[in-house]
XYZ file of C-alpha atoms in Angstrom:
284
model
C 4.077 -10.294 11.131
C 6.402 -8.950 8.198
C 5.310 -9.131 4.868
C 7.209 -10.712 2.187
C 6.205 -9.567 -0.856
C 7.883 -9.780 -4.071
C 10.156 -12.213 -5.772
C 11.854 -11.118 -9.119
C 13.260 -12.909 -11.896
C 16.876 -12.554 -12.519
C 18.264 -9.777 -15.009
C 18.769 -12.220 -17.621
C 15.148 -13.080 -17.742
C 13.770 -9.520 -18.651
C 12.950 -10.097 -22.365
C 11.207 -13.355 -21.738
C 8.646 -12.187 -18.999
C 7.888 -8.799 -20.595
C 4.157 -8.192 -20.306
C 2.605 -6.142 -22.753
C -0.675 -5.922 -20.520
C 1.473 -5.050 -17.434
C 1.190 -0.982 -17.048
C 3.751 -0.928 -14.648
C 6.284 -3.037 -17.089
C 4.983 -0.556 -19.804
C 6.519 2.301 -17.493
C 9.994 0.512 -17.175
C 12.737 3.002 -18.312
C 9.914 5.696 -18.662
C 8.881 8.572 -16.345
C 5.679 7.368 -13.599
C 3.375 10.098 -12.839
C 1.139 9.325 -9.726
C -0.224 11.619 -6.822
C -0.315 10.855 -3.316
C -2.911 9.218 -1.196
C -4.191 12.217 0.220
C -4.850 13.679 -3.088
C -7.462 10.762 -3.974
C -8.527 10.494 0.035
C -9.605 14.284 0.092
C -11.217 14.313 -3.490
C -13.698 11.568 -2.675
C -14.523 12.752 0.523
C -16.128 15.570 -1.030
C -18.480 13.346 -2.391
C -21.719 13.662 -0.903
C -22.740 9.785 -1.048
C -26.773 9.604 -1.137
C -28.562 7.542 1.622
C -30.025 4.428 0.408
C -33.719 4.249 0.181
C -36.090 1.811 1.935
C -37.752 1.311 -1.414
C -34.923 0.762 -3.778
C -32.697 -2.139 -4.244
C -29.243 -2.379 -3.408
C -28.406 -2.677 -6.794
C -30.072 0.863 -7.780
C -28.659 1.877 -4.676
C -24.957 1.094 -5.791
C -26.019 2.574 -9.438
C -26.690 6.007 -7.951
C -23.313 5.434 -5.674
C -21.436 4.777 -8.740
C -23.021 7.894 -10.651
C -22.017 10.213 -7.967
C -18.498 8.825 -7.875
C -18.421 9.253 -11.660
C -18.933 13.108 -11.463
C -15.603 13.456 -9.708
C -13.833 12.354 -12.845
C -11.217 10.453 -11.081
C -9.284 7.817 -13.751
C -10.688 4.440 -13.570
C -6.770 3.176 -13.185
C -3.861 5.062 -11.881
C -0.516 5.415 -9.929
C -0.659 6.129 -6.608
C 2.798 6.751 -4.457
C 3.481 4.568 -1.802
C 5.882 4.349 1.096
C 9.634 3.033 0.558
C 12.006 2.180 2.811
C 15.407 3.441 1.537
C 17.292 1.554 4.301
C 16.565 -1.576 2.668
C 18.520 -0.661 -0.716
C 22.060 -1.955 0.085
C 25.258 -1.696 -1.680
C 28.260 -4.059 -0.886
C 31.312 -2.084 -2.174
C 33.482 -5.291 -2.107
C 31.152 -7.496 -4.268
C 29.871 -4.626 -6.134
C 26.182 -5.588 -5.425
C 23.437 -3.455 -5.208
C 20.306 -4.959 -3.484
C 16.739 -4.198 -3.319
C 15.292 -6.404 -0.227
C 11.929 -7.767 0.172
C 11.346 -4.919 2.884
C 12.014 -2.052 0.538
C 8.034 -1.574 -0.161
C 4.860 -2.298 1.878
C 6.377 -3.931 5.153
C 4.084 -2.445 7.584
C 0.944 -3.885 8.951
C -2.571 -2.279 9.045
C -4.103 -2.494 12.375
C -8.323 -2.161 11.488
C -10.098 -1.073 14.496
C -13.533 -2.714 15.610
C -15.886 -0.309 13.672
C -14.038 -0.939 10.624
C -14.318 -4.591 11.043
C -18.151 -3.969 11.433
C -18.181 -1.869 8.111
C -16.685 -4.850 6.283
C -19.421 -7.254 7.784
C -22.536 -4.952 6.526
C -22.806 -6.474 3.466
C -19.422 -5.525 1.562
C -17.489 -7.970 -0.068
C -14.150 -7.682 1.713
C -13.323 -9.125 5.408
C -10.257 -8.652 7.423
C -8.113 -11.247 6.333
C -6.809 -9.009 3.426
C -4.297 -7.765 1.218
C -3.389 -3.995 1.998
C -0.678 -1.459 1.877
C 0.047 1.013 4.718
C 0.597 4.513 3.623
C 1.224 5.868 6.998
C 0.560 5.432 10.675
C 0.938 8.493 12.937
C 0.070 8.907 16.741
C -1.243 11.982 18.588
C -0.876 12.265 22.074
C -3.864 13.141 24.157
C -2.480 13.218 27.642
C -2.469 10.961 30.176
C -5.018 9.870 33.306
C -5.010 7.906 36.571
C -6.448 4.261 36.905
C -6.979 1.374 39.212
C -6.205 -2.117 38.833
C -8.402 -4.738 40.594
C -6.364 -4.632 43.869
C -6.598 -0.678 43.906
C -3.308 0.226 42.934
C -3.095 3.291 41.087
C -1.474 3.860 37.756
C -1.056 6.311 34.754
C -2.784 5.605 31.634
C -1.198 7.423 28.505
C -4.198 8.406 25.990
C -3.214 9.010 22.439
C -5.018 8.690 19.327
C -3.688 6.488 16.057
C -4.590 7.164 12.625
C -3.627 4.458 9.917
C -4.112 5.517 6.405
C -4.469 2.412 3.775
C -5.230 0.719 0.451
C -7.518 -1.915 1.222
C -7.591 -4.616 -1.581
C -9.362 -8.101 -1.836
C -9.330 -11.047 0.416
C -6.329 -12.882 0.324
C -5.905 -16.509 0.670
C -2.673 -18.697 1.508
C 0.370 -19.037 3.737
C 2.870 -16.305 3.799
C 6.852 -17.131 3.376
C 10.117 -15.998 2.848
C 10.698 -14.240 -0.662
C 14.297 -13.331 -2.159
C 15.146 -9.982 -2.668
C 13.287 -7.712 -5.431
C 16.332 -7.586 -7.383
C 19.956 -8.030 -6.794
C 22.589 -5.929 -9.528
C 26.142 -6.474 -9.954
C 26.804 -2.569 -10.812
C 30.125 -3.394 -12.975
C 27.886 -6.031 -15.563
C 24.900 -3.368 -15.406
C 27.199 -0.371 -16.191
C 25.785 1.508 -12.807
C 28.016 4.266 -11.405
C 28.513 4.887 -7.844
C 27.069 8.203 -8.175
C 23.945 6.409 -9.420
C 23.740 3.791 -6.825
C 23.927 6.597 -3.980
C 20.936 8.374 -5.876
C 19.059 5.326 -6.161
C 19.485 4.566 -2.434
C 18.123 8.237 -1.328
C 15.980 9.341 -4.251
C 13.847 6.297 -5.644
C 9.725 6.034 -5.274
C 7.503 3.172 -5.238
C 3.993 3.339 -6.612
C 1.030 1.025 -6.870
C -1.241 1.055 -10.116
C -4.816 0.763 -8.672
C -8.331 0.949 -9.602
C -10.736 2.354 -7.198
C -14.194 0.347 -6.357
C -16.982 0.663 -3.892
C -17.428 1.699 -1.353
C -14.217 3.601 -2.467
C -13.397 5.594 0.766
C -14.187 4.673 4.662
C -13.069 6.554 7.729
C -13.857 4.760 11.171
C -12.900 5.646 14.660
C -12.836 2.629 17.065
C -13.158 2.981 20.871
C -10.121 1.794 22.774
C -9.527 -1.820 23.916
C -9.457 -2.097 27.584
C -6.937 -0.895 29.503
C -5.108 -3.083 31.872
C -2.026 -2.290 34.424
C 0.477 -4.163 31.784
C -0.943 -2.292 28.676
C -1.253 1.226 30.151
C -2.249 2.737 26.845
C -5.880 4.104 26.189
C -5.519 4.236 22.297
C -8.228 5.033 19.680
C -7.848 3.918 16.461
C -9.016 5.875 13.116
C -8.653 4.135 10.004
C -8.561 6.154 6.967
C -9.235 3.795 3.842
C -9.003 3.798 -0.058
C -10.918 0.368 -1.595
C -9.137 -0.736 -4.504
C -7.572 -3.384 -6.679
C -3.982 -3.104 -6.799
C -2.606 -4.514 -10.053
C 1.327 -3.837 -9.862
C 4.044 -2.256 -8.213
C 6.672 -0.173 -9.919
C 9.765 1.479 -8.240
C 11.391 4.394 -9.849
C 14.775 5.705 -9.850
C 16.088 9.290 -8.880
C 14.445 10.536 -12.201
C 11.428 8.949 -11.693
C 11.711 6.609 -14.267
C 10.414 3.012 -13.642
C 13.214 0.646 -12.857
C 11.639 -2.459 -11.170
C 8.088 -3.743 -11.681
C 5.616 -6.739 -10.571
C 2.174 -7.972 -11.568
C 0.152 -9.160 -8.630
C -2.967 -11.034 -8.125
C -3.686 -10.342 -4.539
C -6.552 -13.399 -4.042
C -3.587 -15.669 -4.441
C -2.275 -14.586 -0.885
C 1.208 -14.058 -0.687
C 2.230 -16.426 -3.702
C 0.733 -13.745 -6.132
C 3.653 -13.105 -8.704
C 2.406 -13.907 -11.931
C 4.972 -12.123 -14.106
C 7.898 -9.779 -13.516
C 10.817 -8.261 -14.594
C 13.926 -5.998 -13.748
C 15.370 -3.338 -16.005
C 18.132 -0.978 -14.163
C 20.248 0.894 -16.832
C 22.900 3.447 -17.031
C 21.020 6.944 -17.882
C 22.483 8.008 -21.078
């Protein structure tokens, strides 16, 4: 099921919803600096997490893990780049409307394998019905082999390894529903040139502002589900995950300056929009 994520207020409401405590809003019209998923994942992967001793409490063990994590000198909160779908930034030359659709960011679902589910059940505060952001999905083909069904018929099974990289947040509640576009701008009213529109359609970026939290990262490899004659794929699922609180999203322009932001509360499910704003102005 697709994710319908952000419903932003009209351009005329910008001043009334400006949130001083929203870091994304504070970066509107300012440069946004953020690194990619692999930078943080690889840095945390270098951490040698100590094993829990049978004579220490969970609280004592967590204190040791936190101390080890702090040695990495990773900021407590930071921007991390997330995928953006440029095809969902559209322009109508007749109406002069530039539209950022709800599918611009975070439109892909993550499949979590069985072993990742077991990890969540082993005392952590997360479960499968959670808010997440898919960073990437890659498929590695591993050949094929012959198999038989219950009637003795032979068929070929394709073998593959699918790796999902994602940011995993708190559990969510509530039902999803369609959201209006992130923003719709009349380019004449907002002094946006055609060249600027073209640049926005091809060079915009998106970021999430996050704070990491235990267990910080996880990598699991889950065995393939049972192969059938109709589902002729032997697929091993690998999950590479950063655990974090996602506090807001921001979209930047061709110069990496913030232009659209929204504060979230993922614990509210798909009805998480609390404060929003849009600012899109001609570069002076």
